[in-house]
PDB file of C-alpha atoms in Angstrom:
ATOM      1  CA  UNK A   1     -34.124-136.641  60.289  1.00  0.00           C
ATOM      2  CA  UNK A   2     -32.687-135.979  56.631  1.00  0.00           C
ATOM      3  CA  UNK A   3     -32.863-137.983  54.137  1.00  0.00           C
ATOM      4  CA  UNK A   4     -29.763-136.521  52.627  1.00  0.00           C
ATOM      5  CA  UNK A   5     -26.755-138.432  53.735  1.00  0.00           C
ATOM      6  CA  UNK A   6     -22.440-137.716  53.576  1.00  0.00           C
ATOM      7  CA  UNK A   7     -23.085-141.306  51.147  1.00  0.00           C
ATOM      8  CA  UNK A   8     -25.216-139.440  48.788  1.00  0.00           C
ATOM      9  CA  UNK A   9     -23.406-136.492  49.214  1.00  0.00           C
ATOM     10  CA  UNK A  10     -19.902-137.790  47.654  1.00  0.00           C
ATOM     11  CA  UNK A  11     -21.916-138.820  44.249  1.00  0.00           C
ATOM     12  CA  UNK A  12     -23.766-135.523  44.428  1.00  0.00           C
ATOM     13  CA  UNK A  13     -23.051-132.502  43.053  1.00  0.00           C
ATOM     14  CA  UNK A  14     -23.295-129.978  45.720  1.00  0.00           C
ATOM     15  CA  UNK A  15     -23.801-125.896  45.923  1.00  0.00           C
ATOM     16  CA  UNK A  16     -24.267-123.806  49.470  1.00  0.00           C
ATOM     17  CA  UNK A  17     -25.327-119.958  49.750  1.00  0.00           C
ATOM     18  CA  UNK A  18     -29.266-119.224  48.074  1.00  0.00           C
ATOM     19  CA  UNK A  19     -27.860-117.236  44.447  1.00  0.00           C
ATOM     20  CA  UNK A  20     -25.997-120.337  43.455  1.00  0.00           C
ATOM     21  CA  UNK A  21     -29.030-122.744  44.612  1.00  0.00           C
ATOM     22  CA  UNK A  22     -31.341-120.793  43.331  1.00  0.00           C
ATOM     23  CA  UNK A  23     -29.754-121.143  39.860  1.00  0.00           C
ATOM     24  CA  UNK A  24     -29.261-124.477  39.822  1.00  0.00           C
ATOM     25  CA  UNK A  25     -32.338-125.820  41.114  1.00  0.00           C
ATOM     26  CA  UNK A  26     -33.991-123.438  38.109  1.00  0.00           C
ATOM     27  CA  UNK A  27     -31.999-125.160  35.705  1.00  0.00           C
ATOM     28  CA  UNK A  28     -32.588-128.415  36.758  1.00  0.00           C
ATOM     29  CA  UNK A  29     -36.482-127.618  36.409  1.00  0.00           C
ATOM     30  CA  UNK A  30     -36.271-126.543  33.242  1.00  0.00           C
ATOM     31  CA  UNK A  31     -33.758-129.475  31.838  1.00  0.00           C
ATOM     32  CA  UNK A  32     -36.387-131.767  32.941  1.00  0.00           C
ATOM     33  CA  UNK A  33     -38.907-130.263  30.760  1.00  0.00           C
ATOM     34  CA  UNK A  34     -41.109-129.175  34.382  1.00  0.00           C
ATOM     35  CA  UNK A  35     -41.944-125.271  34.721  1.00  0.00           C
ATOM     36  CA  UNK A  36     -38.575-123.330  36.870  1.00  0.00           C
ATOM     37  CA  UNK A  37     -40.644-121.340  39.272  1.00  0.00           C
ATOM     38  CA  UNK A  38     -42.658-125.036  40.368  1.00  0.00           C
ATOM     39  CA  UNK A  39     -40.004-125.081  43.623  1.00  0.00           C
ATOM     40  CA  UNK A  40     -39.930-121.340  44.985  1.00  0.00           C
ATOM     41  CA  UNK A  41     -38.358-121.595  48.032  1.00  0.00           C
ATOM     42  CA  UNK A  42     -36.407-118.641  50.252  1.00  0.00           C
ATOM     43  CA  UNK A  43     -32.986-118.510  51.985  1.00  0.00           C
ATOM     44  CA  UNK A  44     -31.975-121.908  50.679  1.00  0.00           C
ATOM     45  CA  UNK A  45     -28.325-122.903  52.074  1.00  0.00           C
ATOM     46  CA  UNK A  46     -27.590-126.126  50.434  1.00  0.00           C
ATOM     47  CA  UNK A  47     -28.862-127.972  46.963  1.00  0.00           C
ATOM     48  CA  UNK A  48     -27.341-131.054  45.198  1.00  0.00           C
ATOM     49  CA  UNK A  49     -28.303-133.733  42.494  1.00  0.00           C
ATOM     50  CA  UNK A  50     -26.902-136.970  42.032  1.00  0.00           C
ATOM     51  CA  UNK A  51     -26.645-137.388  38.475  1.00  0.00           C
ATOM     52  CA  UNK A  52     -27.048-141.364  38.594  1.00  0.00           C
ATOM     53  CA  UNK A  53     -29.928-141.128  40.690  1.00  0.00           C
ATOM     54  CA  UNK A  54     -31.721-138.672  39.676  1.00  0.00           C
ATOM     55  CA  UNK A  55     -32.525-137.704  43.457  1.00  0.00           C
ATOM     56  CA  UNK A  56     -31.778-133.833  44.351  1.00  0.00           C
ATOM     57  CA  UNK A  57     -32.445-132.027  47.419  1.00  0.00           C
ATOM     58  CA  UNK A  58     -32.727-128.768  48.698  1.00  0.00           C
ATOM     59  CA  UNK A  59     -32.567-127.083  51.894  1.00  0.00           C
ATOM     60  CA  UNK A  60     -33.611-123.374  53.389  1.00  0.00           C
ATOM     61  CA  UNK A  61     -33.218-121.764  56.662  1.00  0.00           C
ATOM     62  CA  UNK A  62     -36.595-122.591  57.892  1.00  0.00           C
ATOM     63  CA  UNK A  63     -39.847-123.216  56.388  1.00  0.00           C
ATOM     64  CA  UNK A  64     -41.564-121.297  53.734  1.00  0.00           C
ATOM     65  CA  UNK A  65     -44.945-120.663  51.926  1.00  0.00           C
ATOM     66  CA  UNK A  66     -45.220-119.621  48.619  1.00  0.00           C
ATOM     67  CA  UNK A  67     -49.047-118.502  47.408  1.00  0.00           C
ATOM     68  CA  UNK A  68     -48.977-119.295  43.009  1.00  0.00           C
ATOM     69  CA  UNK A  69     -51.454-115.972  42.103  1.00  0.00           C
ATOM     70  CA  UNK A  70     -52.484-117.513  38.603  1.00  0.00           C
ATOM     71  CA  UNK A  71     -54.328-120.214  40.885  1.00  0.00           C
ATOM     72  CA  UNK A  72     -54.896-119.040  44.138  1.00  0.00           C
ATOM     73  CA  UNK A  73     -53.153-122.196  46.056  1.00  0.00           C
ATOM     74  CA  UNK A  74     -50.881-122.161  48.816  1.00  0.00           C
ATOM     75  CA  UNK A  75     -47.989-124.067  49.072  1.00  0.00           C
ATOM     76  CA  UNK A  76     -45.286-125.123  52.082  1.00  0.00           C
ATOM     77  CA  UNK A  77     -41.931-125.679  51.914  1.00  0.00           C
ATOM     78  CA  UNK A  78     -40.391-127.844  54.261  1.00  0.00           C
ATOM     79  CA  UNK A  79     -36.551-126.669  55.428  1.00  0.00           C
ATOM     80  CA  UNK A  80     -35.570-129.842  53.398  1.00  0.00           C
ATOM     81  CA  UNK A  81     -37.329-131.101  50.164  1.00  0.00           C
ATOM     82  CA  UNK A  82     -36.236-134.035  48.483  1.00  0.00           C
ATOM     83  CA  UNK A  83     -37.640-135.767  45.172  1.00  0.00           C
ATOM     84  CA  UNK A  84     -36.097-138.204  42.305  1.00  0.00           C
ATOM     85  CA  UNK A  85     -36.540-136.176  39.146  1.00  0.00           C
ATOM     86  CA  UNK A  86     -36.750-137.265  35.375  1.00  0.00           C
ATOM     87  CA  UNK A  87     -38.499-135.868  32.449  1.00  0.00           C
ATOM     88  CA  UNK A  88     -41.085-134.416  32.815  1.00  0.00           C
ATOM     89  CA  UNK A  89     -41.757-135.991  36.334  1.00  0.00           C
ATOM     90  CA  UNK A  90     -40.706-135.613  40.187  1.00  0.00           C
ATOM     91  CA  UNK A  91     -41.572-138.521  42.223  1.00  0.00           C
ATOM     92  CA  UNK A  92     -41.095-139.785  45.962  1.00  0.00           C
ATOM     93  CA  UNK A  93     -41.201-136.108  46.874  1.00  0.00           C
ATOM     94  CA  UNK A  94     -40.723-134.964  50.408  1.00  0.00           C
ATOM     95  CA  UNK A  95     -41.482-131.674  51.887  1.00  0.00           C
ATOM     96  CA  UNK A  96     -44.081-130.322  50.133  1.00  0.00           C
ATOM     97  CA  UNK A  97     -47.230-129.680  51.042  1.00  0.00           C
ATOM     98  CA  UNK A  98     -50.787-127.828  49.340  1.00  0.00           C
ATOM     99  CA  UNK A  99     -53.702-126.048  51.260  1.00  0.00           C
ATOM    100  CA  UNK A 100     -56.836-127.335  50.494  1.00  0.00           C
ATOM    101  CA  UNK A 101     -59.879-125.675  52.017  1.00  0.00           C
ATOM    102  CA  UNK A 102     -59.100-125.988  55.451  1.00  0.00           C
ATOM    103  CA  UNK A 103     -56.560-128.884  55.078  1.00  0.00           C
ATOM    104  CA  UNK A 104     -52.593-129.361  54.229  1.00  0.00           C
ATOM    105  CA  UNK A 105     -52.325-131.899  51.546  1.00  0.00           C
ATOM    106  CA  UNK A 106     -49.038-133.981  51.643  1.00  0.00           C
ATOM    107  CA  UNK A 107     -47.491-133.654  47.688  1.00  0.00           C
ATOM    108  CA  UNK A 108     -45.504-136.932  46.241  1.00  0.00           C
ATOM    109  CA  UNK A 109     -45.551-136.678  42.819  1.00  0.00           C
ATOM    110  CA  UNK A 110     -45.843-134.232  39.882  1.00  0.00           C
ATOM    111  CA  UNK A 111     -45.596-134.845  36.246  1.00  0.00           C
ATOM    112  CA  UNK A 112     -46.521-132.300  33.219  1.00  0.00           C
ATOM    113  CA  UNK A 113     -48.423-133.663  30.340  1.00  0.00           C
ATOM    114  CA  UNK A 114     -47.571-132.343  26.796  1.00  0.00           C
ATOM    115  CA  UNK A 115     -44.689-130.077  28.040  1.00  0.00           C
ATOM    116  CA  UNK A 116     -44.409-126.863  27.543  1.00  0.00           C
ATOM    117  CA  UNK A 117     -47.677-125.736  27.379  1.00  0.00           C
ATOM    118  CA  UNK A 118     -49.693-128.405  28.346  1.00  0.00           C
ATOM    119  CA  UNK A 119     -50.884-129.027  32.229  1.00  0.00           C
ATOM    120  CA  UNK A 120     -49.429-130.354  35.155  1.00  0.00           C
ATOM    121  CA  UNK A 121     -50.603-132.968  37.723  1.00  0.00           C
ATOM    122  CA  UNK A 122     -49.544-132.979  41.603  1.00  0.00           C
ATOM    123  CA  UNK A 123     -50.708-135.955  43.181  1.00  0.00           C
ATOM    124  CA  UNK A 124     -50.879-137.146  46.928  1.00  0.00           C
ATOM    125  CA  UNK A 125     -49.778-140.371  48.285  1.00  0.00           C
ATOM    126  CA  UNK A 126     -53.311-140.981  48.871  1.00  0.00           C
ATOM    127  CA  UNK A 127     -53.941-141.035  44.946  1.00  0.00           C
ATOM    128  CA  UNK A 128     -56.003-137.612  44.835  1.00  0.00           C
ATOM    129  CA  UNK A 129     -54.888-134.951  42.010  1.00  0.00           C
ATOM    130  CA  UNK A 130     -55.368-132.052  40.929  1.00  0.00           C
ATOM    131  CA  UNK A 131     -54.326-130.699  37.153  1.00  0.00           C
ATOM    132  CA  UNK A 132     -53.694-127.145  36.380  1.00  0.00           C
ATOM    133  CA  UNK A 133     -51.921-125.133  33.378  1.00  0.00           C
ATOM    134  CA  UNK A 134     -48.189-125.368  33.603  1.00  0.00           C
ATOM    135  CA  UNK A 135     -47.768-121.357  32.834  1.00  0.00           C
ATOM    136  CA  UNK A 136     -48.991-120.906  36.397  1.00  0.00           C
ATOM    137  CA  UNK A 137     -45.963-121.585  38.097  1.00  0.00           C
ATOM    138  CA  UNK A 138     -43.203-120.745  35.079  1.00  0.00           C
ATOM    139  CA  UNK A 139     -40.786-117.227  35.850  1.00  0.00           C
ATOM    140  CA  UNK A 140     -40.643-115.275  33.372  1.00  0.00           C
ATOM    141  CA  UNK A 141     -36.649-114.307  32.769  1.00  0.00           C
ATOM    142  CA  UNK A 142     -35.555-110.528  32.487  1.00  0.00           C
ATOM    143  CA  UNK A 143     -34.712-109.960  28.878  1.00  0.00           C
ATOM    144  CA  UNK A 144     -32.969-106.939  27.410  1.00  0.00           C
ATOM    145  CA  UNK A 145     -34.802-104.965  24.484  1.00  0.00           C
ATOM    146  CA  UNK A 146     -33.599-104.242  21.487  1.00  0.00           C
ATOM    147  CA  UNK A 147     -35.306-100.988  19.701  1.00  0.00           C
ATOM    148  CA  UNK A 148     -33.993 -99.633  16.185  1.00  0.00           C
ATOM    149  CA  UNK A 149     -30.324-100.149  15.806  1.00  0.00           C
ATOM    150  CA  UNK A 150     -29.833 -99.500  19.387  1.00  0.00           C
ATOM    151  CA  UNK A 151     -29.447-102.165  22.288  1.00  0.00           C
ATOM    152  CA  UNK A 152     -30.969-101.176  25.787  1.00  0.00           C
ATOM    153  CA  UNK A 153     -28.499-101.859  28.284  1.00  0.00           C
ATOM    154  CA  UNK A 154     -26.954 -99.932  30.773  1.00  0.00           C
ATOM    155  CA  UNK A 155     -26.351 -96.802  29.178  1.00  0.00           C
ATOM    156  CA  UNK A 156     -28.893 -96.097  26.533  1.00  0.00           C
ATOM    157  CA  UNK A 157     -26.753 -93.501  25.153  1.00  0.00           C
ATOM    158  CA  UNK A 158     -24.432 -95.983  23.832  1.00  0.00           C
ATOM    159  CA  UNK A 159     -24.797 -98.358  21.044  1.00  0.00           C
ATOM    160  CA  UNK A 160     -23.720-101.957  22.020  1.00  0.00           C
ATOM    161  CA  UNK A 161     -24.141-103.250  19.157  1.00  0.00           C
ATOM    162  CA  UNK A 162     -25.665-102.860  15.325  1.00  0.00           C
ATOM    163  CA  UNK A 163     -29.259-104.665  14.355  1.00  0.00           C
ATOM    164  CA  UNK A 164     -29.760-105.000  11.056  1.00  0.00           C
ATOM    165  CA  UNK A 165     -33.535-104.428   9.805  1.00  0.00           C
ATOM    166  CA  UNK A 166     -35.118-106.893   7.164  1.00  0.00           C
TER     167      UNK A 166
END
């Protein structure tokens, strides 16, 4: 059953097809002062966010895991994850679960301590936590060089722009 409702929907605002979900749900991450690559999922269809609220959803074609290298956990993504988020904080999330040893661990809550470079805390409805540095699950963005008095872009045979040296 979905938590997401046609009420929630008409306060919402609302994006379908992965590239533009992918996007937003990035954005809203990072406006709330949490790490963009925390929600990693694939093939997502639908996303909104009512504004009001502060409760956003996303949803993929089917379920997903997503292993985070820099700390060796494993996480699952439900088809639909919901979650209120403010700064620095997601609560009353739904969806998400970690592997622990042997187990999958229900997620509810996350919130990141001294943000940006501090840690962040994902807690289970049971009360358990577990704290680790927030650069483990940040993207890094694709950024263009700039060498000399020469941009790298497309063409590096062409000058895009001047840089001035100081």
């Amino acid at each position: 059953m979905s938590l997401v409702t046609e009420e929630i929907k008409v306060n919402a605002e609302v994006y379908n097809g992965n590239e533009i979900c992918q996007e937003k749900s990035k954005f809203l991450l990072t406006e709330m002062g949490l790490p963009n690559g925390l929600l990693p999922m694939d093939d997502m269809v639908e996303c909104g966010y009512v504004k009001e609220t502060g409760f956003v959803w996303l949803k993929q074609k089917k379920k997903t895991e997503h292993k985070f290298e820099k700390i060796g956990k494993l996480v699952s993504y439900a088809p639909e994850v919901t979650a209120y988020v403010e700064p620095n904080k997601i609560k009353k999330l739904t969806g998400v679960k970690t592997k622990e040893l042997l187990l999958w661990i229900t997620l509810n809550e996350i919130y990141v301590d001294d943000p940006p470079t501090g840690k962040i805390t994902f807690k289970t409805p049971t009360g358990l936590f577990r704290t680790f540095p927030v650069s483990a699950f940040e993207i890094q963005e694709e950024r263009k060089e700039v060498k000399g008095k020469e941009a790298i872009g497309v063409n590096s045979n062409e000058t895009v722009g001047e840089v001035k040296e100081v």
